[in-house]
PDB file of C-alpha atoms in Angstrom:
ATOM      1  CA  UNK B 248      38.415 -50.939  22.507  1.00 61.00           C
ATOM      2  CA  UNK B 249      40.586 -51.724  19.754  1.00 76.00           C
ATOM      3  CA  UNK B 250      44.284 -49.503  18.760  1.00 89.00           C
ATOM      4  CA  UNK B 251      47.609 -50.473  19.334  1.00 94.00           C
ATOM      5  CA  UNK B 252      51.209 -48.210  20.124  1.00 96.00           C
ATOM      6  CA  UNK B 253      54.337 -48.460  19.281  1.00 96.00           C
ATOM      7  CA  UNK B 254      57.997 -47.443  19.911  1.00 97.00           C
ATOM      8  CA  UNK B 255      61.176 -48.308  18.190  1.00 97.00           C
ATOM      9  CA  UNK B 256      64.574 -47.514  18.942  1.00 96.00           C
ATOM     10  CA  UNK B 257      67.274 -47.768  16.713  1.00 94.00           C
ATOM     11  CA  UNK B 258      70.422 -49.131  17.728  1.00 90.00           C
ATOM     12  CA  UNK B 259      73.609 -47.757  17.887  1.00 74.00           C
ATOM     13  CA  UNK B 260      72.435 -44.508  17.595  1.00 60.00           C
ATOM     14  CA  UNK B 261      73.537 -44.082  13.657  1.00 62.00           C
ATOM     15  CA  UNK B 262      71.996 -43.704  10.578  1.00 70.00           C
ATOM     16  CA  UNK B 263      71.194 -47.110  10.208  1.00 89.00           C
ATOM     17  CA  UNK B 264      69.151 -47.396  13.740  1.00 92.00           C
ATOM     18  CA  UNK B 265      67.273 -44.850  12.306  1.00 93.00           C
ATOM     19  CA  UNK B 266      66.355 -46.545   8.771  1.00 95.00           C
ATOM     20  CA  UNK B 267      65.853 -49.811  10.915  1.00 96.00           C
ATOM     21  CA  UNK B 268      63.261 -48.338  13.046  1.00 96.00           C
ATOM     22  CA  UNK B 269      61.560 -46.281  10.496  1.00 96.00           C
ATOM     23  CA  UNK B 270      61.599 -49.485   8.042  1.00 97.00           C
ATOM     24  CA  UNK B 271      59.709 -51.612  11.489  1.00 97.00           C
ATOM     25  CA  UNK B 272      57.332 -48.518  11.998  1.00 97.00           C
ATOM     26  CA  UNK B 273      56.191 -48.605   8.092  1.00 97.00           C
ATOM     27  CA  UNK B 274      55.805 -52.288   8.093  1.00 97.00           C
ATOM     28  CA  UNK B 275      54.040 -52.315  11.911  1.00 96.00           C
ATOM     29  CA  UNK B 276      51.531 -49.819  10.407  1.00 94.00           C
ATOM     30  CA  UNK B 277      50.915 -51.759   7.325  1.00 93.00           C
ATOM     31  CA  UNK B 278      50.454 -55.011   8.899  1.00 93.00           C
ATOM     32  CA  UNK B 279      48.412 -53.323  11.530  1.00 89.00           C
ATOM     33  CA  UNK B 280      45.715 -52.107   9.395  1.00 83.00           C
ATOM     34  CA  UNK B 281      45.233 -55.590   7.493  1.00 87.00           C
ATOM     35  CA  UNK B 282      44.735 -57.901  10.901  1.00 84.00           C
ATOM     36  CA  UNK B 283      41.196 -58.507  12.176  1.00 79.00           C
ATOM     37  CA  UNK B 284      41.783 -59.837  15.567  1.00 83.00           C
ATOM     38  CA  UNK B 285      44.835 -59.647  17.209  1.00 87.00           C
ATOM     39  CA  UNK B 286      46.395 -62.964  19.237  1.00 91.00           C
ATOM     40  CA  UNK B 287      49.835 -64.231  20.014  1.00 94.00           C
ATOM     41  CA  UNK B 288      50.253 -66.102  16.551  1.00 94.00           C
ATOM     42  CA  UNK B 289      49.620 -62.838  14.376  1.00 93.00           C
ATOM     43  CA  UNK B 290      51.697 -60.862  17.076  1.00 95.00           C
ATOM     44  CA  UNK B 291      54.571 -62.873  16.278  1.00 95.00           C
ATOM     45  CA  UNK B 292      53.975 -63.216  12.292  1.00 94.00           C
ATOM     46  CA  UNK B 293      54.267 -59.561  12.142  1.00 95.00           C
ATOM     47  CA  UNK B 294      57.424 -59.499  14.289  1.00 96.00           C
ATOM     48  CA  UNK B 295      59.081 -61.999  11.372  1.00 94.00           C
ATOM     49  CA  UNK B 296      57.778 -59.788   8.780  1.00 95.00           C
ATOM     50  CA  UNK B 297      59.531 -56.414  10.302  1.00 96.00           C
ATOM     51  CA  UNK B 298      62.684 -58.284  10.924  1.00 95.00           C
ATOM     52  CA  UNK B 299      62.829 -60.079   7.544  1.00 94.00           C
ATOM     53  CA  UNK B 300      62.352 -56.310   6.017  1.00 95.00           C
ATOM     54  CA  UNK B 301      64.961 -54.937   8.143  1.00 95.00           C
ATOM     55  CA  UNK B 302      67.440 -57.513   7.066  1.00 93.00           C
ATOM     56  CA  UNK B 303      66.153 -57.557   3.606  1.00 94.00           C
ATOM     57  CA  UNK B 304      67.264 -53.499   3.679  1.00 94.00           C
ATOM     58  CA  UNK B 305      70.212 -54.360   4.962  1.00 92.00           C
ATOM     59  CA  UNK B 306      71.532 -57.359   2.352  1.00 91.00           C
ATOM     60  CA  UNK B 307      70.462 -54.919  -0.379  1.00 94.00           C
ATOM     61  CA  UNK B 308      72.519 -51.669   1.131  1.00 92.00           C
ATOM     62  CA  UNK B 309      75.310 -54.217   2.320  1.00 91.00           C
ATOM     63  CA  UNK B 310      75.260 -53.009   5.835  1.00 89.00           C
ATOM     64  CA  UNK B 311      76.558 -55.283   7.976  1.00 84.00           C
ATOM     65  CA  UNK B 312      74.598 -54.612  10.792  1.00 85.00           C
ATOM     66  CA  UNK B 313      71.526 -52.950  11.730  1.00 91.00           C
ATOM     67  CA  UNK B 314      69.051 -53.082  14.081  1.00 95.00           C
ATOM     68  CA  UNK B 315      66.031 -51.439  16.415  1.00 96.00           C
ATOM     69  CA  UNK B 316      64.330 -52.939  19.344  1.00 97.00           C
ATOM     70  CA  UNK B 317      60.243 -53.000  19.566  1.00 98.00           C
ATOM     71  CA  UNK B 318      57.839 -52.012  22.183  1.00 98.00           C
ATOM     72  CA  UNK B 319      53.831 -52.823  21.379  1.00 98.00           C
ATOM     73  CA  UNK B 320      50.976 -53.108  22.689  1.00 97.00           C
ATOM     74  CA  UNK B 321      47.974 -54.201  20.789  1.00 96.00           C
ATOM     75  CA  UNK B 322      44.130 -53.413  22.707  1.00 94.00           C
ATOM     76  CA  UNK B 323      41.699 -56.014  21.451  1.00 88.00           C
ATOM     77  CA  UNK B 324      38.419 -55.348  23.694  1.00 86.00           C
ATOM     78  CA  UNK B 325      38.603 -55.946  27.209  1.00 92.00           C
ATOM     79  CA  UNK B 326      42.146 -57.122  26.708  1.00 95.00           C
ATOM     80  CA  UNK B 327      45.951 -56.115  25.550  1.00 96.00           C
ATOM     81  CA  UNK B 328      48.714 -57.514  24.281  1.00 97.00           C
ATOM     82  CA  UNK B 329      52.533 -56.632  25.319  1.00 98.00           C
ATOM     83  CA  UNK B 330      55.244 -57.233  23.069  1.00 98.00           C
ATOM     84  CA  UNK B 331      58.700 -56.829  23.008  1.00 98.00           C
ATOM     85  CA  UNK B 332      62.430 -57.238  21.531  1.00 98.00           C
ATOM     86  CA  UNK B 333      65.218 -55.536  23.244  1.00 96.00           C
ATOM     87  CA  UNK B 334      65.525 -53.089  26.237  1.00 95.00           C
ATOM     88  CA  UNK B 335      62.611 -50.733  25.255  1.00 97.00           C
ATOM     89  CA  UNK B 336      60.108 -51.280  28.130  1.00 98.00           C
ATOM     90  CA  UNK B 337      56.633 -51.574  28.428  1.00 98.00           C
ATOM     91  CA  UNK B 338      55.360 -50.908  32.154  1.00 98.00           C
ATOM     92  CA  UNK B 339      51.241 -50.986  33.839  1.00 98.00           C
ATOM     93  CA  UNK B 340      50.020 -48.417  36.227  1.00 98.00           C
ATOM     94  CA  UNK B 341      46.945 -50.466  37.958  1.00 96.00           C
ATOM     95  CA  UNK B 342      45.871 -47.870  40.786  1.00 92.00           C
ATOM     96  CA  UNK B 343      49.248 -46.869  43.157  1.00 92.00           C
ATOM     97  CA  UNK B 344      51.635 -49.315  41.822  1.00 94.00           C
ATOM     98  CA  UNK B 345      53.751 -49.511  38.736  1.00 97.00           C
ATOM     99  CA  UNK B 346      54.620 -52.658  37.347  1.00 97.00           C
ATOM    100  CA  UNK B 347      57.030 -53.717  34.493  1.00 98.00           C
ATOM    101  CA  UNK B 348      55.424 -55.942  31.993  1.00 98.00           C
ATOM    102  CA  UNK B 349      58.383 -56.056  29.365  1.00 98.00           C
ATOM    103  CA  UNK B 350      61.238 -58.131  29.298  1.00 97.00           C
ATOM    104  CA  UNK B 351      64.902 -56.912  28.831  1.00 96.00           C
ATOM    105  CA  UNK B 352      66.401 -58.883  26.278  1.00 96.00           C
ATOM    106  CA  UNK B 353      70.120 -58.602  27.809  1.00 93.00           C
ATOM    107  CA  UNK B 354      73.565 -60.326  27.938  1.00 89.00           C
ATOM    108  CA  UNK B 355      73.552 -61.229  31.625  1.00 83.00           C
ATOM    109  CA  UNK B 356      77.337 -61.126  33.440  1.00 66.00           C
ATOM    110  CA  UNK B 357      78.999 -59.450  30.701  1.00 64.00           C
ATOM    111  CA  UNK B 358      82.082 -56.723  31.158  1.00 63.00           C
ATOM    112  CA  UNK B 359      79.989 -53.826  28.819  1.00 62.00           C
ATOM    113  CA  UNK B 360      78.561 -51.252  30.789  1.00 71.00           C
ATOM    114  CA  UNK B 361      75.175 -51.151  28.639  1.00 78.00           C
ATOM    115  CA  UNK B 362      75.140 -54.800  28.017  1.00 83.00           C
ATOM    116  CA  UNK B 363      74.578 -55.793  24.397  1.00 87.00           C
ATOM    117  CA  UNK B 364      70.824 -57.140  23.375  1.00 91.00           C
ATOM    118  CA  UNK B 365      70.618 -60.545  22.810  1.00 93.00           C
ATOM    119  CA  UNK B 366      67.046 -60.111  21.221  1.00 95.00           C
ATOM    120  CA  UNK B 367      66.013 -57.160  18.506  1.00 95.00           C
ATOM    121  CA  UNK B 368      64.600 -56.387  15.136  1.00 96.00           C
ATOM    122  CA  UNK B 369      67.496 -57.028  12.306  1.00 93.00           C
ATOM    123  CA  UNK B 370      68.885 -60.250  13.495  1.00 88.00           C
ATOM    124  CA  UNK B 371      69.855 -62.312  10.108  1.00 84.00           C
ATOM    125  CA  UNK B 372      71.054 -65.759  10.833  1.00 72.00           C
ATOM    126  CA  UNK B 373      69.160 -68.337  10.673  1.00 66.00           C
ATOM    127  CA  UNK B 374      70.102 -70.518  13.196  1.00 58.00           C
ATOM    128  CA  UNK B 375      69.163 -67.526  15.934  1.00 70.00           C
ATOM    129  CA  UNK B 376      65.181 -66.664  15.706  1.00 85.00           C
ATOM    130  CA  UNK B 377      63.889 -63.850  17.104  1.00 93.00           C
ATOM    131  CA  UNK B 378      61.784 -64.739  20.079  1.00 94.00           C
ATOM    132  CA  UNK B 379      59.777 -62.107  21.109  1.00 97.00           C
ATOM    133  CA  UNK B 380      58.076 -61.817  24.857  1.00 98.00           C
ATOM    134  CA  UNK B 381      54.463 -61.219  24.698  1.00 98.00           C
ATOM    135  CA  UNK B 382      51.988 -61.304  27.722  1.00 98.00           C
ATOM    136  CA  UNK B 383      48.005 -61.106  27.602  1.00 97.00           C
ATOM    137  CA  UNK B 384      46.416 -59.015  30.647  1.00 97.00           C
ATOM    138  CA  UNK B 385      42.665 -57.701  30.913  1.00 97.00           C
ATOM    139  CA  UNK B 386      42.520 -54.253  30.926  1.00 96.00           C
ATOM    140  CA  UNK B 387      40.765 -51.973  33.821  1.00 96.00           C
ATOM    141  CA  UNK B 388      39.420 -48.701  33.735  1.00 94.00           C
ATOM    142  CA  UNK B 389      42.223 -46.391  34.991  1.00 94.00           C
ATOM    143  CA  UNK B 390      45.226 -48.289  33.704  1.00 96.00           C
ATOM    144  CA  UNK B 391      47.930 -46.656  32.816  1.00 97.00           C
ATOM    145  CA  UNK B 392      50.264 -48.557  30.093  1.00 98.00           C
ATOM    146  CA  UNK B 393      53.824 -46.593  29.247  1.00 98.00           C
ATOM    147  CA  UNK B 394      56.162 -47.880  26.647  1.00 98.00           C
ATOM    148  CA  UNK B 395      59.547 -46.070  26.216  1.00 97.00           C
ATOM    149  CA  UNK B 396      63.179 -46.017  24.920  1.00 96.00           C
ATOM    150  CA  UNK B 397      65.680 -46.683  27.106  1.00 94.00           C
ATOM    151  CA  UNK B 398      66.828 -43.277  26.995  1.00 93.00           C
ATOM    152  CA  UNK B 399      64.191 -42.632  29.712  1.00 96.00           C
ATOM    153  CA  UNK B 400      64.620 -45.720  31.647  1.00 96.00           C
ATOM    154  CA  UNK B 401      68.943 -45.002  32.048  1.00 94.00           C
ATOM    155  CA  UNK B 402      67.906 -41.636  33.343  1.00 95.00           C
ATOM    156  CA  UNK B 403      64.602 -41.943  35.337  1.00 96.00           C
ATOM    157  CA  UNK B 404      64.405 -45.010  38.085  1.00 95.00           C
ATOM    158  CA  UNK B 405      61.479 -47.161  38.053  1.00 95.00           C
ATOM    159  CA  UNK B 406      60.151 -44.566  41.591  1.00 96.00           C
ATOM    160  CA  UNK B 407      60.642 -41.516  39.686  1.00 96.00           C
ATOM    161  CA  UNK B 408      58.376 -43.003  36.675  1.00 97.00           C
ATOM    162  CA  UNK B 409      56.155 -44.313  39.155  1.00 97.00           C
ATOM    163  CA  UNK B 410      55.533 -41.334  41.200  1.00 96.00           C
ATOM    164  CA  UNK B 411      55.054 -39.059  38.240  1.00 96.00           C
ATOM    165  CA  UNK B 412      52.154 -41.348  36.820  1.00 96.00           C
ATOM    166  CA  UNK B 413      50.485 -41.485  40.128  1.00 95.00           C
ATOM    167  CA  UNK B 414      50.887 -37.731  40.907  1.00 93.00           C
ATOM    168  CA  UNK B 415      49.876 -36.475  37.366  1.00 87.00           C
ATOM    169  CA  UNK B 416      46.725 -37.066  36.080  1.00 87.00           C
ATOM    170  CA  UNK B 417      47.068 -34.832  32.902  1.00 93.00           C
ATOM    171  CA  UNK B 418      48.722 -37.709  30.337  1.00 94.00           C
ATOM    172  CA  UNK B 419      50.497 -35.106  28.522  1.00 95.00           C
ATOM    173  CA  UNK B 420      51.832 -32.975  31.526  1.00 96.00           C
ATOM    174  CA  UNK B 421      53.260 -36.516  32.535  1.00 96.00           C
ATOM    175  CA  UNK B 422      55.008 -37.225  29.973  1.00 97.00           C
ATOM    176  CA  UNK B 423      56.171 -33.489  29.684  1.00 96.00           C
ATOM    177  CA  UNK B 424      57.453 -33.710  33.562  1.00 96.00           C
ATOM    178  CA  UNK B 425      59.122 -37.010  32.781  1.00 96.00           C
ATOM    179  CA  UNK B 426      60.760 -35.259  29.648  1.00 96.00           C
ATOM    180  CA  UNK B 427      62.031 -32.332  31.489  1.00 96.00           C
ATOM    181  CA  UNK B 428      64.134 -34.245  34.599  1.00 96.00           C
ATOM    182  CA  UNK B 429      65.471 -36.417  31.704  1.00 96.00           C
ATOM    183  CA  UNK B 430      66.885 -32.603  29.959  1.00 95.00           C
ATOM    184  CA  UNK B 431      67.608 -32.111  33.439  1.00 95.00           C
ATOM    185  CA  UNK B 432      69.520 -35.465  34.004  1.00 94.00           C
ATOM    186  CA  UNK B 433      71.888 -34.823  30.888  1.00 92.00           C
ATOM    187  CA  UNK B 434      69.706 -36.797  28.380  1.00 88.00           C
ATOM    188  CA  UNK B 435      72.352 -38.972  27.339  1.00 85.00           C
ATOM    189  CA  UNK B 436      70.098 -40.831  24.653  1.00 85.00           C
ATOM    190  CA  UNK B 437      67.001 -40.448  22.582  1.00 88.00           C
ATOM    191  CA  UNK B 438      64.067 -40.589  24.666  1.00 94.00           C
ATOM    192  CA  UNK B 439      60.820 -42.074  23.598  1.00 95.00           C
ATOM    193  CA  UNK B 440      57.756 -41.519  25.623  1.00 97.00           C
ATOM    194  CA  UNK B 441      54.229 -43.229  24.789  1.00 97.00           C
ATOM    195  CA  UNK B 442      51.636 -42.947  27.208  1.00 97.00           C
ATOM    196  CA  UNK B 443      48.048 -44.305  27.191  1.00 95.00           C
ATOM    197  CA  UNK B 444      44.873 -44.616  29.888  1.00 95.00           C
ATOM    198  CA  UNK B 445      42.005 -47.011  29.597  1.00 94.00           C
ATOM    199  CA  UNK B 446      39.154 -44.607  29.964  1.00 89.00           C
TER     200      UNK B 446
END
């Protein structure tokens, strides 16, 4: 087995969330394509290389801020690789029981109802690196891996994901369900939905 997935979200909802994660999704799929064998050291050369571009872009168009966050996961034989900056989440289905394996790069205590990101793709200064979490796991026949915007996650609780990967066993009428109580929920943000099974 060897692929990877992807999801970026663009912050603030503007324009330039939308060049920033379109600008990490060209350079992801261009970096992709060149590396042999994947490992933590790669994993976190190509997450430099996607911020440095975003920033680049941004110096150039004098935007003063811009950003996405990044979801991955990279499949190297029996094993995969989760990556992430931000509040985009990657979560395991292993039999009944649904498990973050993401971590929510968040400002902790603050006043904000959707606290600001203290990790993402776009961050400039040099005296702040990204530092992006990445976990190995061996993969199992029958795992179910879902990475996502947060648009989901602010609308959907962790159960309600949970019991519609256990109950569906179509992949695509999943993530169609999942969609559809989101629409029904108000769908406050842009929703993201990437869903994969080790067969």
């Amino acid at each position: 087995i060897k692929g990877a997935f992807c999801v970026f979200d663009g912050m603030g909802g503007e324009a330039c969330g939308e060049v920033a994660s379109s600008i990490s999704a060209t350079t992801f799929n261009n970096i992709y394509k060149s590396i042999v064998d994947f490992d933590v050291q790669s994993i976190v050369d190509m997450c430099y290389i996607m911020n440095k571009n975003v920033c680049r872009f941004a110096q150039r168009h004098s935007i003063q801020y811009m950003g996405t966050t990044a979801a991955m996961l990279f499949f190297e034989n029996k094993e995969v690789y989760a990556c992430n900056l931000g509040d985009s989440r990657i979560f395991l289905l292993r039999g009944d029981s649904l498990q973050k394996i993401s971590v929510d790069h968040v400002a902790e205590g603050t006043i904000f109802k959707k606290p600001p990101l203290t990790q993402h793709l776009g961050i400039p200064r040099d005296d702040f690196k990204i530092d992006p979490y990445i976990v190995s796991l061996k993969i199992r026949k029958g795992d179910r891996f879902l990475i996502c915007s947060d648009g989901l996650t602010d609308m959907l609780s962790k159960e309600d994901i949970e019991a519609f990967m256990v109950e569906t066993h179509n992949i695509e009428d999943c993530v169609n369900d999942m969609m559809e109580l989101v629409y029904a929920r108000g769908a406050v943000d842009n929703t993201t939905i990437v869903l994969c099974e080790v067969r």
